[in-house]
PDB file of C-alpha atoms in Angstrom:
ATOM      1  CA  UNK A   1       0.029  -0.047  -0.009  1.00 48.00           C
ATOM      2  CA  UNK A   2       3.029   2.248   0.203  1.00 56.00           C
ATOM      3  CA  UNK A   3       2.937   3.083  -3.544  1.00 60.00           C
ATOM      4  CA  UNK A   4      -0.835   3.972  -3.549  1.00 66.00           C
ATOM      5  CA  UNK A   5      -1.571   7.643  -4.061  1.00 73.00           C
ATOM      6  CA  UNK A   6      -4.948   9.280  -3.534  1.00 83.00           C
ATOM      7  CA  UNK A   7      -6.208  11.255  -6.499  1.00 85.00           C
ATOM      8  CA  UNK A   8      -5.721  14.561  -4.661  1.00 82.00           C
ATOM      9  CA  UNK A   9      -2.137  13.642  -3.779  1.00 82.00           C
ATOM     10  CA  UNK A  10      -1.402  12.638  -7.367  1.00 85.00           C
ATOM     11  CA  UNK A  11      -2.931  15.893  -8.646  1.00 85.00           C
ATOM     12  CA  UNK A  12      -0.920  17.922  -6.201  1.00 82.00           C
ATOM     13  CA  UNK A  13       2.267  16.177  -7.170  1.00 86.00           C
ATOM     14  CA  UNK A  14       1.487  16.766 -10.825  1.00 90.00           C
ATOM     15  CA  UNK A  15       0.923  20.480 -10.232  1.00 87.00           C
ATOM     16  CA  UNK A  16       4.148  20.798  -8.265  1.00 86.00           C
ATOM     17  CA  UNK A  17       6.163  19.342 -11.185  1.00 90.00           C
ATOM     18  CA  UNK A  18       4.738  21.920 -13.671  1.00 90.00           C
ATOM     19  CA  UNK A  19       6.697  24.981 -14.741  1.00 90.00           C
ATOM     20  CA  UNK A  20       5.927  28.294 -12.962  1.00 85.00           C
ATOM     21  CA  UNK A  21       3.957  29.737 -15.855  1.00 88.00           C
ATOM     22  CA  UNK A  22       1.701  26.697 -15.967  1.00 90.00           C
ATOM     23  CA  UNK A  23       1.184  26.901 -12.214  1.00 86.00           C
ATOM     24  CA  UNK A  24       0.110  30.489 -12.527  1.00 85.00           C
ATOM     25  CA  UNK A  25      -2.190  29.678 -15.392  1.00 90.00           C
ATOM     26  CA  UNK A  26      -3.815  26.895 -13.395  1.00 89.00           C
ATOM     27  CA  UNK A  27      -4.265  29.170 -10.434  1.00 84.00           C
ATOM     28  CA  UNK A  28      -5.958  31.834 -12.548  1.00 86.00           C
ATOM     29  CA  UNK A  29      -8.246  29.244 -14.170  1.00 91.00           C
ATOM     30  CA  UNK A  30      -9.114  27.802 -10.742  1.00 88.00           C
ATOM     31  CA  UNK A  31      -9.917  31.294  -9.404  1.00 82.00           C
ATOM     32  CA  UNK A  32     -12.085  32.148 -12.306  1.00 86.00           C
ATOM     33  CA  UNK A  33     -13.896  28.829 -12.061  1.00 89.00           C
ATOM     34  CA  UNK A  34     -14.519  29.493  -8.375  1.00 84.00           C
ATOM     35  CA  UNK A  35     -15.929  32.915  -9.176  1.00 79.00           C
ATOM     36  CA  UNK A  36     -18.271  31.495 -11.806  1.00 84.00           C
ATOM     37  CA  UNK A  37     -19.317  28.781  -9.368  1.00 85.00           C
ATOM     38  CA  UNK A  38     -20.072  31.387  -6.717  1.00 77.00           C
ATOM     39  CA  UNK A  39     -22.016  33.482  -9.173  1.00 78.00           C
ATOM     40  CA  UNK A  40     -24.220  30.522 -10.077  1.00 82.00           C
ATOM     41  CA  UNK A  41     -24.690  29.221  -6.457  1.00 80.00           C
ATOM     42  CA  UNK A  42     -24.994  32.355  -4.314  1.00 75.00           C
ATOM     43  CA  UNK A  43     -28.461  33.961  -4.315  1.00 79.00           C
ATOM     44  CA  UNK A  44     -28.116  36.173  -1.281  1.00 76.00           C
ATOM     45  CA  UNK A  45     -25.047  38.327  -1.902  1.00 71.00           C
ATOM     46  CA  UNK A  46     -25.154  39.753   1.605  1.00 75.00           C
ATOM     47  CA  UNK A  47     -24.103  36.358   2.909  1.00 76.00           C
ATOM     48  CA  UNK A  48     -21.205  36.433   0.532  1.00 73.00           C
ATOM     49  CA  UNK A  49     -20.021  39.730   1.976  1.00 77.00           C
ATOM     50  CA  UNK A  50     -20.312  38.277   5.450  1.00 79.00           C
ATOM     51  CA  UNK A  51     -18.187  35.321   4.451  1.00 78.00           C
ATOM     52  CA  UNK A  52     -15.600  37.608   2.908  1.00 78.00           C
ATOM     53  CA  UNK A  53     -15.427  39.751   6.018  1.00 81.00           C
ATOM     54  CA  UNK A  54     -15.145  36.663   8.199  1.00 80.00           C
ATOM     55  CA  UNK A  55     -12.358  35.375   6.014  1.00 81.00           C
ATOM     56  CA  UNK A  56     -10.526  38.660   6.389  1.00 82.00           C
ATOM     57  CA  UNK A  57     -10.804  38.515  10.190  1.00 82.00           C
ATOM     58  CA  UNK A  58      -9.709  34.864  10.221  1.00 84.00           C
ATOM     59  CA  UNK A  59      -6.803  35.778   7.899  1.00 83.00           C
ATOM     60  CA  UNK A  60      -5.575  38.498  10.255  1.00 86.00           C
ATOM     61  CA  UNK A  61      -5.957  36.083  13.140  1.00 85.00           C
ATOM     62  CA  UNK A  62      -3.715  33.591  11.337  1.00 84.00           C
ATOM     63  CA  UNK A  63      -1.205  36.365  10.738  1.00 86.00           C
ATOM     64  CA  UNK A  64      -1.222  37.112  14.536  1.00 89.00           C
ATOM     65  CA  UNK A  65      -0.616  33.436  15.222  1.00 87.00           C
ATOM     66  CA  UNK A  66       2.281  33.439  12.795  1.00 86.00           C
ATOM     67  CA  UNK A  67       3.772  36.558  14.310  1.00 88.00           C
ATOM     68  CA  UNK A  68       3.492  35.093  17.826  1.00 90.00           C
ATOM     69  CA  UNK A  69       4.908  31.741  16.843  1.00 89.00           C
ATOM     70  CA  UNK A  70       7.778  32.825  14.634  1.00 87.00           C
ATOM     71  CA  UNK A  71       8.591  36.035  16.548  1.00 90.00           C
ATOM     72  CA  UNK A  72       9.400  37.956  13.358  1.00 88.00           C
ATOM     73  CA  UNK A  73       7.539  40.422  11.195  1.00 86.00           C
ATOM     74  CA  UNK A  74      10.062  40.453   8.354  1.00 83.00           C
ATOM     75  CA  UNK A  75       8.437  41.153   5.006  1.00 81.00           C
ATOM     76  CA  UNK A  76       5.277  42.739   6.477  1.00 84.00           C
ATOM     77  CA  UNK A  77       4.454  46.323   5.718  1.00 86.00           C
ATOM     78  CA  UNK A  78       3.516  48.383   8.779  1.00 89.00           C
ATOM     79  CA  UNK A  79       2.198  51.159   6.585  1.00 87.00           C
ATOM     80  CA  UNK A  80      -0.264  48.872   4.790  1.00 85.00           C
ATOM     81  CA  UNK A  81      -1.479  47.557   8.206  1.00 89.00           C
ATOM     82  CA  UNK A  82      -1.984  51.193   9.334  1.00 89.00           C
ATOM     83  CA  UNK A  83      -3.875  52.030   6.175  1.00 86.00           C
ATOM     84  CA  UNK A  84      -6.026  48.930   6.690  1.00 86.00           C
ATOM     85  CA  UNK A  85      -6.784  50.036  10.248  1.00 90.00           C
ATOM     86  CA  UNK A  86      -7.769  53.510   9.064  1.00 87.00           C
ATOM     87  CA  UNK A  87     -10.019  52.027   6.355  1.00 84.00           C
ATOM     88  CA  UNK A  88     -11.627  49.660   8.902  1.00 87.00           C
ATOM     89  CA  UNK A  89     -12.177  52.488  11.456  1.00 89.00           C
ATOM     90  CA  UNK A  90     -13.981  54.570   8.890  1.00 85.00           C
ATOM     91  CA  UNK A  91     -15.982  51.566   7.682  1.00 83.00           C
ATOM     92  CA  UNK A  92     -16.844  50.743  11.317  1.00 87.00           C
ATOM     93  CA  UNK A  93     -17.999  54.267  11.933  1.00 85.00           C
ATOM     94  CA  UNK A  94     -20.239  54.169   8.865  1.00 81.00           C
ATOM     95  CA  UNK A  95     -21.525  50.736   9.956  1.00 81.00           C
ATOM     96  CA  UNK A  96     -22.469  52.139  13.361  1.00 80.00           C
ATOM     97  CA  UNK A  97     -24.272  55.070  11.721  1.00 80.00           C
ATOM     98  CA  UNK A  98     -26.010  53.306   8.918  1.00 79.00           C
ATOM     99  CA  UNK A  99     -26.357  49.570   9.459  1.00 73.00           C
ATOM    100  CA  UNK A 100     -25.400  48.209  12.890  1.00 74.00           C
ATOM    101  CA  UNK A 101     -25.741  44.487  11.912  1.00 79.00           C
ATOM    102  CA  UNK A 102     -23.433  41.493  11.514  1.00 80.00           C
ATOM    103  CA  UNK A 103     -21.086  43.545   9.401  1.00 79.00           C
ATOM    104  CA  UNK A 104     -20.417  45.842  12.335  1.00 85.00           C
ATOM    105  CA  UNK A 105     -19.348  42.850  14.525  1.00 87.00           C
ATOM    106  CA  UNK A 106     -17.088  41.441  11.857  1.00 84.00           C
ATOM    107  CA  UNK A 107     -15.567  44.882  11.113  1.00 85.00           C
ATOM    108  CA  UNK A 108     -14.975  45.308  14.845  1.00 90.00           C
ATOM    109  CA  UNK A 109     -13.198  41.910  15.020  1.00 88.00           C
ATOM    110  CA  UNK A 110     -11.074  42.693  12.000  1.00 89.00           C
ATOM    111  CA  UNK A 111     -10.171  46.177  13.354  1.00 92.00           C
ATOM    112  CA  UNK A 112      -9.153  44.736  16.751  1.00 93.00           C
ATOM    113  CA  UNK A 113      -6.998  42.069  15.140  1.00 92.00           C
ATOM    114  CA  UNK A 114      -5.392  44.562  12.785  1.00 92.00           C
ATOM    115  CA  UNK A 115      -4.603  46.906  15.743  1.00 95.00           C
ATOM    116  CA  UNK A 116      -2.969  43.935  17.479  1.00 94.00           C
ATOM    117  CA  UNK A 117      -0.820  43.293  14.438  1.00 93.00           C
ATOM    118  CA  UNK A 118       0.243  46.959  14.426  1.00 94.00           C
ATOM    119  CA  UNK A 119       1.012  46.739  18.181  1.00 95.00           C
ATOM    120  CA  UNK A 120       3.119  43.591  17.638  1.00 93.00           C
ATOM    121  CA  UNK A 121       5.037  45.154  14.749  1.00 93.00           C
ATOM    122  CA  UNK A 122       5.591  48.504  16.547  1.00 93.00           C
ATOM    123  CA  UNK A 123       6.561  47.234  19.976  1.00 93.00           C
ATOM    124  CA  UNK A 124       7.116  43.457  20.438  1.00 92.00           C
ATOM    125  CA  UNK A 125       8.762  42.652  16.999  1.00 91.00           C
ATOM    126  CA  UNK A 126      10.381  45.984  16.302  1.00 90.00           C
ATOM    127  CA  UNK A 127      13.866  44.462  15.815  1.00 91.00           C
ATOM    128  CA  UNK A 128      12.676  42.287  12.908  1.00 90.00           C
ATOM    129  CA  UNK A 129      10.743  45.035  11.114  1.00 88.00           C
ATOM    130  CA  UNK A 130      12.331  45.942   7.801  1.00 86.00           C
ATOM    131  CA  UNK A 131      11.874  49.703   7.819  1.00 86.00           C
ATOM    132  CA  UNK A 132      14.092  50.298   4.782  1.00 85.00           C
ATOM    133  CA  UNK A 133      11.905  47.953   2.645  1.00 83.00           C
ATOM    134  CA  UNK A 134       8.629  49.587   3.736  1.00 84.00           C
ATOM    135  CA  UNK A 135       9.241  52.798   1.833  1.00 82.00           C
ATOM    136  CA  UNK A 136       5.783  53.559   0.450  1.00 74.00           C
ATOM    137  CA  UNK A 137       4.875  57.151   0.981  1.00 75.00           C
ATOM    138  CA  UNK A 138       1.571  57.075   2.940  1.00 70.00           C
ATOM    139  CA  UNK A 139       0.484  60.522   1.805  1.00 70.00           C
ATOM    140  CA  UNK A 140      -0.108  59.177  -1.684  1.00 66.00           C
ATOM    141  CA  UNK A 141      -3.102  57.350  -0.266  1.00 65.00           C
ATOM    142  CA  UNK A 142      -4.330  59.465   2.616  1.00 65.00           C
ATOM    143  CA  UNK A 143      -4.793  63.040   1.590  1.00 64.00           C
ATOM    144  CA  UNK A 144      -6.072  66.023   3.564  1.00 62.00           C
ATOM    145  CA  UNK A 145      -9.224  67.030   1.719  1.00 60.00           C
ATOM    146  CA  UNK A 146     -11.145  68.892   4.439  1.00 61.00           C
ATOM    147  CA  UNK A 147     -14.346  67.507   3.030  1.00 58.00           C
ATOM    148  CA  UNK A 148     -14.075  69.199  -0.376  1.00 57.00           C
ATOM    149  CA  UNK A 149     -14.018  65.967  -2.288  1.00 55.00           C
ATOM    150  CA  UNK A 150     -16.989  64.542  -0.368  1.00 54.00           C
ATOM    151  CA  UNK A 151     -19.135  67.626  -0.941  1.00 52.00           C
ATOM    152  CA  UNK A 152     -18.094  67.797  -4.608  1.00 54.00           C
ATOM    153  CA  UNK A 153     -19.382  64.302  -5.234  1.00 54.00           C
ATOM    154  CA  UNK A 154     -22.939  65.172  -4.255  1.00 57.00           C
ATOM    155  CA  UNK A 155     -25.519  63.208  -2.285  1.00 62.00           C
ATOM    156  CA  UNK A 156     -26.737  60.627  -4.786  1.00 64.00           C
ATOM    157  CA  UNK A 157     -23.418  59.239  -6.139  1.00 65.00           C
ATOM    158  CA  UNK A 158     -22.376  57.244  -3.053  1.00 65.00           C
ATOM    159  CA  UNK A 159     -23.547  53.804  -4.403  1.00 69.00           C
ATOM    160  CA  UNK A 160     -21.475  54.201  -7.553  1.00 71.00           C
ATOM    161  CA  UNK A 161     -18.497  55.365  -5.521  1.00 69.00           C
ATOM    162  CA  UNK A 162     -18.765  52.330  -3.272  1.00 69.00           C
ATOM    163  CA  UNK A 163     -18.877  50.061  -6.312  1.00 70.00           C
ATOM    164  CA  UNK A 164     -15.881  51.863  -7.906  1.00 73.00           C
ATOM    165  CA  UNK A 165     -13.831  51.583  -4.702  1.00 72.00           C
ATOM    166  CA  UNK A 166     -14.648  47.901  -4.356  1.00 74.00           C
ATOM    167  CA  UNK A 167     -13.483  47.336  -7.973  1.00 73.00           C
ATOM    168  CA  UNK A 168     -10.262  49.185  -7.394  1.00 74.00           C
ATOM    169  CA  UNK A 169      -9.655  47.289  -4.145  1.00 72.00           C
ATOM    170  CA  UNK A 170     -10.275  43.970  -5.927  1.00 73.00           C
ATOM    171  CA  UNK A 171      -7.725  44.852  -8.611  1.00 71.00           C
ATOM    172  CA  UNK A 172      -5.153  45.889  -6.025  1.00 70.00           C
ATOM    173  CA  UNK A 173      -5.588  42.643  -4.112  1.00 71.00           C
ATOM    174  CA  UNK A 174      -5.518  40.588  -7.286  1.00 72.00           C
ATOM    175  CA  UNK A 175      -2.269  42.290  -8.324  1.00 70.00           C
ATOM    176  CA  UNK A 176      -0.793  41.599  -4.870  1.00 70.00           C
ATOM    177  CA  UNK A 177      -1.968  37.991  -4.933  1.00 72.00           C
ATOM    178  CA  UNK A 178      -0.276  37.520  -8.353  1.00 73.00           C
ATOM    179  CA  UNK A 179       3.091  38.649  -7.031  1.00 73.00           C
ATOM    180  CA  UNK A 180       2.570  36.679  -3.835  1.00 72.00           C
ATOM    181  CA  UNK A 181       1.920  33.436  -5.702  1.00 73.00           C
ATOM    182  CA  UNK A 182       4.788  34.195  -8.043  1.00 74.00           C
ATOM    183  CA  UNK A 183       7.191  34.687  -5.076  1.00 73.00           C
ATOM    184  CA  UNK A 184       5.963  31.404  -3.444  1.00 71.00           C
ATOM    185  CA  UNK A 185       6.477  29.467  -6.631  1.00 73.00           C
ATOM    186  CA  UNK A 186       9.970  30.994  -6.856  1.00 73.00           C
ATOM    187  CA  UNK A 187      10.724  29.906  -3.263  1.00 71.00           C
ATOM    188  CA  UNK A 188      11.149  33.469  -1.909  1.00 70.00           C
ATOM    189  CA  UNK A 189      10.043  34.076   1.707  1.00 62.00           C
ATOM    190  CA  UNK A 190      10.039  37.852   1.397  1.00 64.00           C
ATOM    191  CA  UNK A 191       7.741  39.295  -1.274  1.00 63.00           C
ATOM    192  CA  UNK A 192       9.583  41.847  -3.477  1.00 63.00           C
ATOM    193  CA  UNK A 193       7.269  43.946  -5.659  1.00 59.00           C
ATOM    194  CA  UNK A 194       8.596  45.502  -8.866  1.00 59.00           C
ATOM    195  CA  UNK A 195       9.533  49.207  -8.409  1.00 56.00           C
ATOM    196  CA  UNK A 196       6.469  50.504 -10.291  1.00 50.00           C
ATOM    197  CA  UNK A 197       3.994  48.452  -8.321  1.00 48.00           C
ATOM    198  CA  UNK A 198       2.578  49.808  -5.073  1.00 46.00           C
TER     199      UNK A 198
END
């Protein structure tokens, strides 16, 4: 029975033996098939948002576990964690004002875990933080507008702005995932983005 392989093990072995470009192609095809499957199966899109927010909170919790176990934050961007915390704080405020439902609870959990990651990176794991690699200028993203942009948009355009921001966020995450998978396939532990990619 030692030579017997399960079909899943055989498929995983076959994928591991493929060249990097084939692996990336298979990952893209699998992701697209998963999206099509979700589109056909999911009827209540609100539950999909709840699952996505829960996955985000669980992902940050796994990151905390990794930081606690390995005692290093090498390769993590403190600035991106701070931007995520700012985004979650604003979203949590809007959730308190407008909705106050399960999204509020999940956003609270994600914000608390993100703040814990920031605390770990700033104080507990400061020695392993790569400050020279985290050189993204934060003022490119967070600008002082004093409300001019918000009033210029008007009252009725917020649904389209939400949709546009979700599309932009999806493309940013997809771009990051591409480079992350590419670095994993190449065997690199620290993700290095090309100079033109933020």
